[in-house]
Short mmCIF file of C-alpha atoms in Angstrom, two decimals:
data_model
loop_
_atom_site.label_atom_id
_atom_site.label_comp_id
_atom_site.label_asym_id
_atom_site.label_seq_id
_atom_site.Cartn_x
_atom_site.Cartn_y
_atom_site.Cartn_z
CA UNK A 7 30.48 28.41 3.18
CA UNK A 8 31.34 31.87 2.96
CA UNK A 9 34.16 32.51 5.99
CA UNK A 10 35.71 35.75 5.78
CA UNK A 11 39.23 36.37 4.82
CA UNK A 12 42.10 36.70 7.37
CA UNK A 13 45.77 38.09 6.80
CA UNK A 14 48.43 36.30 8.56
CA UNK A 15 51.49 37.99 10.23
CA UNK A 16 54.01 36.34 11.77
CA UNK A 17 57.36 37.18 13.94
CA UNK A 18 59.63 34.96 12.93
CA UNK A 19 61.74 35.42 16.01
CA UNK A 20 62.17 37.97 19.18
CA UNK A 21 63.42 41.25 17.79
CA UNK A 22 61.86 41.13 14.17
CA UNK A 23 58.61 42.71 13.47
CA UNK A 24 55.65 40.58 12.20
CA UNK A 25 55.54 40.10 8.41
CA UNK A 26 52.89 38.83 6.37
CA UNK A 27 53.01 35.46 5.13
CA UNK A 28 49.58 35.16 3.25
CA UNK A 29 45.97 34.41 3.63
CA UNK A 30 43.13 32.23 4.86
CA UNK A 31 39.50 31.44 5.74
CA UNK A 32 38.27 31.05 9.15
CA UNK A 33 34.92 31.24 10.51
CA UNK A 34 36.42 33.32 13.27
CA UNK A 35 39.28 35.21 15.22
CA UNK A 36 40.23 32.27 17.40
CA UNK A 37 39.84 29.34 14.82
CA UNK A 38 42.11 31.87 12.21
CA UNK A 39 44.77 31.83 14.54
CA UNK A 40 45.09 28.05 15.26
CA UNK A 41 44.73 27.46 11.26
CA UNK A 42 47.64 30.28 10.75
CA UNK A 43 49.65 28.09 13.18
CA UNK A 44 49.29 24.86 11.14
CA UNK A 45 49.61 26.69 7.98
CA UNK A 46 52.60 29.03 8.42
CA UNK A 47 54.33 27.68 11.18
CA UNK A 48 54.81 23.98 10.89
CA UNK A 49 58.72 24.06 11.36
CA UNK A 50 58.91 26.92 13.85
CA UNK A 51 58.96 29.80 11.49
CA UNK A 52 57.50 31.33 14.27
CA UNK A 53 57.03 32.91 17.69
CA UNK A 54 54.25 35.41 17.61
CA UNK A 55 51.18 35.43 15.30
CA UNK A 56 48.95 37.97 14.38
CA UNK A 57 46.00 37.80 12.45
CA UNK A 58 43.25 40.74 10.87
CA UNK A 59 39.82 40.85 9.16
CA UNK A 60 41.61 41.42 5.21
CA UNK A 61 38.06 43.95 5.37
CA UNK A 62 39.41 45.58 8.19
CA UNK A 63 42.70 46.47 6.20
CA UNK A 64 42.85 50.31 4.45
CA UNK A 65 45.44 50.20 2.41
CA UNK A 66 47.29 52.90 -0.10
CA UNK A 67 45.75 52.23 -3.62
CA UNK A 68 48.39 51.72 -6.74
CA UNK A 69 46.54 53.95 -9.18
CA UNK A 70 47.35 57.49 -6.82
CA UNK A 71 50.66 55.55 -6.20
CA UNK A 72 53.02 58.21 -7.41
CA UNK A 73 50.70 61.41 -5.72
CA UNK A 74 50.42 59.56 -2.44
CA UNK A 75 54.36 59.19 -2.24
CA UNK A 76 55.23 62.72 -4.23
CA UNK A 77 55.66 64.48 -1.15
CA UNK A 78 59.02 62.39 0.60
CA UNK A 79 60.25 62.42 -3.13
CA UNK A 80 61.36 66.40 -3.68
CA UNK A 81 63.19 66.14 -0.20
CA UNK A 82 66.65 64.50 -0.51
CA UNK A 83 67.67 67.03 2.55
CA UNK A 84 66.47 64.24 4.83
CA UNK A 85 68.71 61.69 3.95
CA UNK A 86 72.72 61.98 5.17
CA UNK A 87 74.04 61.96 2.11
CA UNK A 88 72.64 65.08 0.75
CA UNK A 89 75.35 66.56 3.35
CA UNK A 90 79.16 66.67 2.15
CA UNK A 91 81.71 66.28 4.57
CA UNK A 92 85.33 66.82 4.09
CA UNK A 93 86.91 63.22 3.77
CA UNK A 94 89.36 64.09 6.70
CA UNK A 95 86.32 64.52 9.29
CA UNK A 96 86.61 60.73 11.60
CA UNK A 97 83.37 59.31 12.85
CA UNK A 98 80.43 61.11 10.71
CA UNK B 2 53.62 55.69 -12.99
CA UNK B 3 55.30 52.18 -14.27
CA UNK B 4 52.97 50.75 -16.71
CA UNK B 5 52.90 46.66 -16.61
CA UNK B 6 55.35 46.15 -19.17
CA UNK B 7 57.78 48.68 -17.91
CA UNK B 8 57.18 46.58 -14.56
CA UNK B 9 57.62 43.14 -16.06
CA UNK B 10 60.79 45.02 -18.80
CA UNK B 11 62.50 45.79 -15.53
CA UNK B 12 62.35 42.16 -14.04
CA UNK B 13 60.28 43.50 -10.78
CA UNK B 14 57.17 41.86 -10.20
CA UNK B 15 53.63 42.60 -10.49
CA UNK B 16 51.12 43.05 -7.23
CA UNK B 17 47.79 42.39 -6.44
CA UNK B 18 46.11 45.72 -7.00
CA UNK B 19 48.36 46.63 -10.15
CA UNK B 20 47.08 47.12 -13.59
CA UNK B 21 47.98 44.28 -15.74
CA UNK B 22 46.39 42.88 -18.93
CA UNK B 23 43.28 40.51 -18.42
CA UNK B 24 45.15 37.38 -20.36
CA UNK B 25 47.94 37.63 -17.94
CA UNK B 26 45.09 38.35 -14.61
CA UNK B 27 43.79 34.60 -16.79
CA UNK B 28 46.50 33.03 -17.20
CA UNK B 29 47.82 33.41 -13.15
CA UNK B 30 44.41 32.54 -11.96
CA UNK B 31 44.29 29.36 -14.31
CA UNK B 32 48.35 28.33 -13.58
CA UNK B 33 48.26 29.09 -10.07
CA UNK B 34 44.75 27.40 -9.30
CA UNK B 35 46.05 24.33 -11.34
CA UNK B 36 49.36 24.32 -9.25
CA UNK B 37 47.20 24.44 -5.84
CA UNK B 38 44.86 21.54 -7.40
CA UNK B 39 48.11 19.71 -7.99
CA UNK B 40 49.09 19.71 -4.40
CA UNK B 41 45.79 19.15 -2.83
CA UNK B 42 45.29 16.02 -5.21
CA UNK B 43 48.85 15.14 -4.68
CA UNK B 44 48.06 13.97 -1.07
CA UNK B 45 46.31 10.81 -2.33
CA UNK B 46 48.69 8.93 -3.62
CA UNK B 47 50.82 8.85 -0.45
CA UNK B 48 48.32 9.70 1.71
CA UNK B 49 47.07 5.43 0.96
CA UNK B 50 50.03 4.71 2.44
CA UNK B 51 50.40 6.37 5.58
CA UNK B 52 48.41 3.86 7.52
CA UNK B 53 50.56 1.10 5.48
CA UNK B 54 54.20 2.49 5.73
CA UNK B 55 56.56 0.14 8.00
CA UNK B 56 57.07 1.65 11.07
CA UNK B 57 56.04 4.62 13.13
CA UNK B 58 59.24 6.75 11.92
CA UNK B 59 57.95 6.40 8.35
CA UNK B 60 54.27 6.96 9.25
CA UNK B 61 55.43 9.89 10.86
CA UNK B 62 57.62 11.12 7.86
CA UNK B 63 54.95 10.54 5.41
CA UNK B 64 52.25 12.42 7.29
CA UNK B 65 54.37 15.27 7.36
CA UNK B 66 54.74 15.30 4.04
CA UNK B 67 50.95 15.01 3.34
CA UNK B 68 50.43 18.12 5.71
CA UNK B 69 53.15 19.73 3.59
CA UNK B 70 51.10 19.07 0.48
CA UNK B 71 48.41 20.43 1.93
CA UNK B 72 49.82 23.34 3.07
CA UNK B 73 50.95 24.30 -0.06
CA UNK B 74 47.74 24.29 -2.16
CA UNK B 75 46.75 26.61 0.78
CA UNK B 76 49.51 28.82 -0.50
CA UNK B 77 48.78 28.53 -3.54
CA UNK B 78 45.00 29.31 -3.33
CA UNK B 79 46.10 32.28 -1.07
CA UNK B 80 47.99 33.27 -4.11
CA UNK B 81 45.02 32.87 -6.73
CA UNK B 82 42.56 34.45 -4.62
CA UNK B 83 44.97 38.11 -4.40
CA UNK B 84 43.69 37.89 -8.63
CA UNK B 85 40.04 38.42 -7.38
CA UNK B 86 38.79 34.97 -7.70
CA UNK B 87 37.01 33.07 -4.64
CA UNK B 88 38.61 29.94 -3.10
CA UNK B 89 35.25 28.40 -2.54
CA UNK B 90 35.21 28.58 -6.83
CA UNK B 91 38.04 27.26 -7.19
CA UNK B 92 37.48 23.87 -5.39
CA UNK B 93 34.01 23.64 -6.86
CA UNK B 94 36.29 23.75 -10.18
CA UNK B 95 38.36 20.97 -8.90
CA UNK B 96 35.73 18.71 -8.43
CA UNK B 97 33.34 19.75 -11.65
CA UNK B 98 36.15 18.74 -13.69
CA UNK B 99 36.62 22.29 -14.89
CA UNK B 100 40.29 22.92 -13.86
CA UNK B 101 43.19 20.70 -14.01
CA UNK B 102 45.92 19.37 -12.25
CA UNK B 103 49.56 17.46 -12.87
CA UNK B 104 48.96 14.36 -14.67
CA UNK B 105 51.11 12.60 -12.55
CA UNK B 106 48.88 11.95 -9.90
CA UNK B 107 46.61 10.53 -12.00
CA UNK B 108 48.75 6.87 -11.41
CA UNK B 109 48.22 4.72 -8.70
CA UNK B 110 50.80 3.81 -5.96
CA UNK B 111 51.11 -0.19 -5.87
CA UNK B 112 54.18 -0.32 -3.11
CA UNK B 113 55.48 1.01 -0.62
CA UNK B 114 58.77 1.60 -2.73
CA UNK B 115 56.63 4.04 -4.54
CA UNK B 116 56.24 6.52 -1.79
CA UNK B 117 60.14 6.99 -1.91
CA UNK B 118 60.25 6.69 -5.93
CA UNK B 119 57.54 9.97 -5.66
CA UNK B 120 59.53 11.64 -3.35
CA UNK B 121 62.96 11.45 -5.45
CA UNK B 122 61.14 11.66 -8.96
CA UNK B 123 58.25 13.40 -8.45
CA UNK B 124 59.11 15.76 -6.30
CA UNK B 125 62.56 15.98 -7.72
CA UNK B 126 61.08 17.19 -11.35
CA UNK B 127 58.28 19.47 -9.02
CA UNK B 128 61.54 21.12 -7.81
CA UNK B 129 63.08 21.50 -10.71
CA UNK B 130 60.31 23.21 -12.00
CA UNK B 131 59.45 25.13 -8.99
CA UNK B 132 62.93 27.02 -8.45
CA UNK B 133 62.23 29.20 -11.14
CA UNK B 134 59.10 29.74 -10.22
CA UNK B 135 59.97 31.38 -7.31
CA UNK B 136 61.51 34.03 -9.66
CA UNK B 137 57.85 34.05 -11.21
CA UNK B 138 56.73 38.07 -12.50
CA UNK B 139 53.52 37.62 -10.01
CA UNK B 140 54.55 38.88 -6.38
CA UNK B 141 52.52 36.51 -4.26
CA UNK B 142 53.04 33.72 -6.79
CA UNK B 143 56.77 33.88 -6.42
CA UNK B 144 56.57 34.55 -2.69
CA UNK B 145 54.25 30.76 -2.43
CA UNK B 146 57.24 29.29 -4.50
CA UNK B 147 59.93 30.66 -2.03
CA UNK B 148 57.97 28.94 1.08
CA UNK B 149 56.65 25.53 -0.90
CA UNK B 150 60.62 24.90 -2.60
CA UNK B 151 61.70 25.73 0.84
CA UNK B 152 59.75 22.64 2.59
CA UNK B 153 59.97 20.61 -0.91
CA UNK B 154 63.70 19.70 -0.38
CA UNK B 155 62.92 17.90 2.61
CA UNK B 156 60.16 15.34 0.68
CA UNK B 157 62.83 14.41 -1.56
CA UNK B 158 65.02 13.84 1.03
CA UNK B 159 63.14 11.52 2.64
CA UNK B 160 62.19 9.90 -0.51
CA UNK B 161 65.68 9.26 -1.46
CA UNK B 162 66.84 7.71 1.95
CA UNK B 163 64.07 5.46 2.25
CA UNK B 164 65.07 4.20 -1.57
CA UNK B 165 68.59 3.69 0.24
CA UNK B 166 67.45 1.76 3.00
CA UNK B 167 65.12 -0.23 0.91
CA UNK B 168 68.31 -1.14 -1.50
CA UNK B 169 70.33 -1.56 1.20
CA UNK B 170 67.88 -4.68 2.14
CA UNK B 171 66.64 -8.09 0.48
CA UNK B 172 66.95 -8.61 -3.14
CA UNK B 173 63.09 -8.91 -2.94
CA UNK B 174 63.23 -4.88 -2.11
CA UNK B 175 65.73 -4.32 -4.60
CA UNK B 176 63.46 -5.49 -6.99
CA UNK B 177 60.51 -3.55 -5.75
CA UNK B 178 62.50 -0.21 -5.82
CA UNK B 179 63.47 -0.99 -9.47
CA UNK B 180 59.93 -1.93 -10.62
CA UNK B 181 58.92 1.33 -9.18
CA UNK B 182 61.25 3.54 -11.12
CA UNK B 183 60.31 1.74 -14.30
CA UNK B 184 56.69 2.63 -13.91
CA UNK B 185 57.79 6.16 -12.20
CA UNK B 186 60.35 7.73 -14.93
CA UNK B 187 58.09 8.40 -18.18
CA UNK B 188 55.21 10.12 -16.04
CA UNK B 189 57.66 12.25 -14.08
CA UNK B 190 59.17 13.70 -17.26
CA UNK B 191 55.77 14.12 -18.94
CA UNK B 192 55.41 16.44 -15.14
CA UNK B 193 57.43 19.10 -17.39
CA UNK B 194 54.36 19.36 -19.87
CA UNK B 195 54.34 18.70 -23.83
CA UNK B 196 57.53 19.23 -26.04
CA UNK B 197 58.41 23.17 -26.76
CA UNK B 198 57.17 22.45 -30.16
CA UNK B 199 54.02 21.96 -28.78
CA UNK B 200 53.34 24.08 -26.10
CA UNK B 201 51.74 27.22 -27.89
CA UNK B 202 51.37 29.24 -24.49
CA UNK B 203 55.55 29.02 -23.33
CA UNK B 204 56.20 31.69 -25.76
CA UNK B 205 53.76 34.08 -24.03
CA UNK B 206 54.33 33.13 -20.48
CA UNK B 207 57.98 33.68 -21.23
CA UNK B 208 57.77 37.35 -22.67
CA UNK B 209 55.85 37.50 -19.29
CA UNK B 210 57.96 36.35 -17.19
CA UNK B 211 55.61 33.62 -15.65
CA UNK B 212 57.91 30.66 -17.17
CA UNK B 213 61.56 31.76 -16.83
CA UNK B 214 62.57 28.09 -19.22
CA UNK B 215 60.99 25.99 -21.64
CA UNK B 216 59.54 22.60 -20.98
CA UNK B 217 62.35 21.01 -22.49
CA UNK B 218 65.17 22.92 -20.89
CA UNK B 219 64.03 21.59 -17.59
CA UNK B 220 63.15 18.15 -18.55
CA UNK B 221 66.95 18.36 -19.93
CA UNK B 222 67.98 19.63 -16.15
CA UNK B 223 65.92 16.92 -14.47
CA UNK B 224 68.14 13.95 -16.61
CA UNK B 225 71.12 15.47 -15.68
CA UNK B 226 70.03 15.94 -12.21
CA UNK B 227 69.02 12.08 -11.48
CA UNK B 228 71.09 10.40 -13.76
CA UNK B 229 73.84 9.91 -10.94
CA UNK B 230 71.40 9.62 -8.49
CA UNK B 231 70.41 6.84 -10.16
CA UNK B 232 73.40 5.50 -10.40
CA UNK B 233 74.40 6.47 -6.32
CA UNK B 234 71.21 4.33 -5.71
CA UNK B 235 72.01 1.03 -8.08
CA UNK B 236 68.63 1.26 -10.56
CA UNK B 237 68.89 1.64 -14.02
CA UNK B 238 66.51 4.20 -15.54
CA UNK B 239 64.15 2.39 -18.07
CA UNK B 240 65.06 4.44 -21.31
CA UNK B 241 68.07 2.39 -23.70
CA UNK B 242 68.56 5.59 -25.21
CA UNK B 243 70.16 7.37 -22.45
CA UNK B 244 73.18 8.40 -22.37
CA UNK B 245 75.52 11.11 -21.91
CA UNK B 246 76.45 13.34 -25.13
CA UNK B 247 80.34 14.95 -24.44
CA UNK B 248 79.48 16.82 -27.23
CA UNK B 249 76.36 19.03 -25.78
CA UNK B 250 76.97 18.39 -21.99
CA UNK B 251 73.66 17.04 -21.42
CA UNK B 252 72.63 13.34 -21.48
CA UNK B 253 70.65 12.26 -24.60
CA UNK B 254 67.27 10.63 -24.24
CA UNK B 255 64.64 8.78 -25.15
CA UNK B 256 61.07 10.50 -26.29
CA UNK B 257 58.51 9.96 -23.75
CA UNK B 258 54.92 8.77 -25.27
CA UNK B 259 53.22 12.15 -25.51
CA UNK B 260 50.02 10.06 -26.48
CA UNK B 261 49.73 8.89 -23.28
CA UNK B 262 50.12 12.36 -21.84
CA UNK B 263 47.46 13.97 -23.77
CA UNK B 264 44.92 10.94 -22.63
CA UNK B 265 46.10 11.21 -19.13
CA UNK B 266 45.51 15.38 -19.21
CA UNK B 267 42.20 14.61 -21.14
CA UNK B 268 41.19 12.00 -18.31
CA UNK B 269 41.90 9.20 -19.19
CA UNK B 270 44.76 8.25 -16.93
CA UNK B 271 43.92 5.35 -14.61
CA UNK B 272 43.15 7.00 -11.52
CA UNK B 273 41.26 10.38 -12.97
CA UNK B 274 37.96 9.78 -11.64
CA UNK B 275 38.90 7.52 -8.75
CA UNK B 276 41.14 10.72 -7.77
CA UNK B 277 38.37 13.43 -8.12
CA UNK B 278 35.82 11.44 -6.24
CA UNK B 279 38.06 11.08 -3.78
CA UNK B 280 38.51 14.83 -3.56
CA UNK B 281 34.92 15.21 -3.85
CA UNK B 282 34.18 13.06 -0.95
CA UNK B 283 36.63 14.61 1.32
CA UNK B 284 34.90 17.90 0.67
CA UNK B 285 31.39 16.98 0.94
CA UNK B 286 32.23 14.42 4.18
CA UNK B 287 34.08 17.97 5.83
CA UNK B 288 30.80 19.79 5.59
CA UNK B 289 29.46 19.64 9.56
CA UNK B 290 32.92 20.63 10.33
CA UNK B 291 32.90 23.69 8.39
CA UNK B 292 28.81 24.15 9.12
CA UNK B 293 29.70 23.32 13.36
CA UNK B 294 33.11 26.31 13.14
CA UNK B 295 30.43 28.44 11.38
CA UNK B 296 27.34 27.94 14.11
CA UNK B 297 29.71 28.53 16.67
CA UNK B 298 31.09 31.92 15.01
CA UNK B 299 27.77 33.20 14.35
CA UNK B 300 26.75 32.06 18.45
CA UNK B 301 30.33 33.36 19.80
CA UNK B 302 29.42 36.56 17.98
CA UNK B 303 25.76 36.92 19.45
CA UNK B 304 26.70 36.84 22.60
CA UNK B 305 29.45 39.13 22.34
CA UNK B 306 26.64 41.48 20.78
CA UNK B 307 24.72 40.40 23.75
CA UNK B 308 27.24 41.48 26.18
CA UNK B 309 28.22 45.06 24.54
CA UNK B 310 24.57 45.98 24.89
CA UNK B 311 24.03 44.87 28.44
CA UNK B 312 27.51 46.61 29.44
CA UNK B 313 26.24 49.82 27.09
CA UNK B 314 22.90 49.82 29.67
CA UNK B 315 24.48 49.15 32.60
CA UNK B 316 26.74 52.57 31.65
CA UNK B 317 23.71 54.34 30.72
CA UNK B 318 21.84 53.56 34.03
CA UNK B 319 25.22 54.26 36.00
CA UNK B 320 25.40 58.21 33.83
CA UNK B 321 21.49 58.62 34.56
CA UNK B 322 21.69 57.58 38.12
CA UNK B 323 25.23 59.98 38.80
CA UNK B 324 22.72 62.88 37.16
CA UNK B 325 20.03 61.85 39.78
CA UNK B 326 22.58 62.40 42.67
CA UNK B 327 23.96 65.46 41.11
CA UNK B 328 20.54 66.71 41.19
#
């Protein structure tokens, strides 16, 4: 047996994004989605399911973490706290 | 860059693709594949009794609680296999012999009291255990531990009230929940693994952050924990040495037979083979499912392939044919 490897996402209600939950094996699209659904959702932890090839993920690597994320680090200008405003200014 | 043990220093937790040293990438793979056997061997016991228990509320209860089981070795070996080993290993493991699981499953349930005596005992020292697991250094570890303590409360729940209703009845039942906690009690506090003393690997799993307590120290919290629910419920746990010590805050107790531990671990518990051949069984018996899901991917997929290229000519005879008119 040698079924590929599926990720399992799952919205745990309307207004919250999907969020993985973990992994299985299925021997397809269709039969990884009704085995996420017995797995992960048995007391409705969910209302939306999304599953993906774990081959078909790219994802950042941890060795190049800190050169793949340098270039948000040197700019503190983008968050609203790098501003100072007098104490006495209402509603900023 | 955080090295490992700046990682594991700072109390955040290690993730899949992380560097970490290859006795810690070991010891996961072995803990956490144990832990998943555990749960996927753990459906036996009750799972005799699902076709036995008394009525369909209880049938229904106790099925649950199987699928629960199983759900969490599928955590689990989701968890193991993020360390780079296959799942398809890992069960061949199981049945070779080559991998372990808790020793309490290697005892047989002879009533129907026992289902409820597992779910208060067992599964009360599993949770004990399990809490601070879920504060485990691994990532995906801890993150199983959150979702299987989550669902866990629930078995020994159940476990509890049907001990309640059962003492609430005949003295007949009385007597069968009682029998059941005398065999029950030694094997679940052997479920917290050998004395500190000798457990050589605590000290290392510790430093890592796998283990968060000792053996002992949750053995300890697992007295205190059921000693008044033992005494809510009217049985008397087997041990004449218990009792409470003002002096330490704990109760004192007796020593369980560690002998009998090491046999059961070693295999000689009296259901170790009946439970592997069981599991063995299963597996081999669920082959034309798993060959039938695969025959129909691999057909599903042809024809999809089949499809694509007859759309792909159909689009190529439509381009050369608009050309033809053009011309």
């Amino acid at each position: 047996m040698s079924w590929p490897l599926y990720e399992v996402f799952v919205r745990g209600k309307r207004g919250l994004n999907h969020v993985h939950v973990g992994s299985l094996h299925a021997a397809d699209d269709e039969s990884a989605l009704h085995s996420a659904r017995d797995l992960y959702t048995r007391r409705n932890e969910g209302v939306s399911i999304w599953v993906v090839r774990s081959a078909h993920i790219t994802a950042s690597s941890p060795d190049e973490k800190d050169p793949f994320f340098a270039p948000s680090g040197d700019k503190v200008y983008r968050h609203p706290t790098f501003y100072s405003i007098p104490d006495d200014v209402p509603h900023i | 860059m955080s090295t490992f043990e700046e990682v594991i220093a700072a109390d955040r937790r290690i993730e899949p693709r992380d560097a970490m040293p290859d006795a810690y990438r070991a010891t996961m793979v072995r803990q956490i594949a144990q832990h998943a056997h555990s749960e996927i061997i753990g459906m036996q016991p009750e799972g005799y009794w699902i076709t036995r228990a008394p009525s369909l509320r209880r049938k229904a209860i106790l099925l649950a609680k199987v699928q629960d089981e199983a759900g969490h070795g599928l955590y689990l070996y989701a968890a193991a296999e993020t360390l780079g080993v296959d799942r398809a290993e890992l069960a061949e493991r199981l049945i070779d012999g080559r991998q372990k699981y808790s020793s309490i499953f290697n005892y047989p349930t002879l009533g129907y009291a026992d289902v409820g005596v597992i779910g208060w005992l067992v599964d009360g020292a599993a949770i004990c255990n399990q809490v601070p697991l879920c504060r485990s250094s691994y990532g995906p570890y801890a993150r199983a531990m959150i979702r299987v303590c989550k669902e866990e409360s629930f078995h020994q729940r159940q476990g509890y009230e049907l001990l309640m209703t059962m003492m609430r009845g005949t003295a007949a039942q009385r007597e069968l929940v009682q029998e059941s906690v005398d065999r029950w009690w030694w094997p679940s506090l052997m479920m917290f693994g050998p004395p500190d003393g000798d457990s050589p690997n605590t000290a290392r799993s510790m430093a890592w952050k796998i283990k968060r307590h000792t053996n002992d120290e949750l053995r300890q919290r697992f007295v205190d924990m059921t000693v008044p629910q033992a005494g809510r419920l009217g049985v008397t746990l087997p041990d004449p040495e218990l009792r409470w010590n003002a002096e330490r805050g704990h109760h004192d107790f007796g020593t369980p037979d560690w002998d009998e531990l090491k046999r059961v671990i070693q295999g000689d518990g009296p259901c170790n083979a009946e439970r592997v051949e069981h599991r063995r069984r299963a597996h081999e018996d669920g082959a034309w499912v798993r060959e039938a899901a695969t025959a129909h991917a691999a057909k599903a997929a042809r024809a999809a392939e089949a499809a694509e290229a007859a759309r792909a000519a159909r689009a190529a005879e439509a381009g050369r044919s608009t050309k033809e008119e053009v011309a």
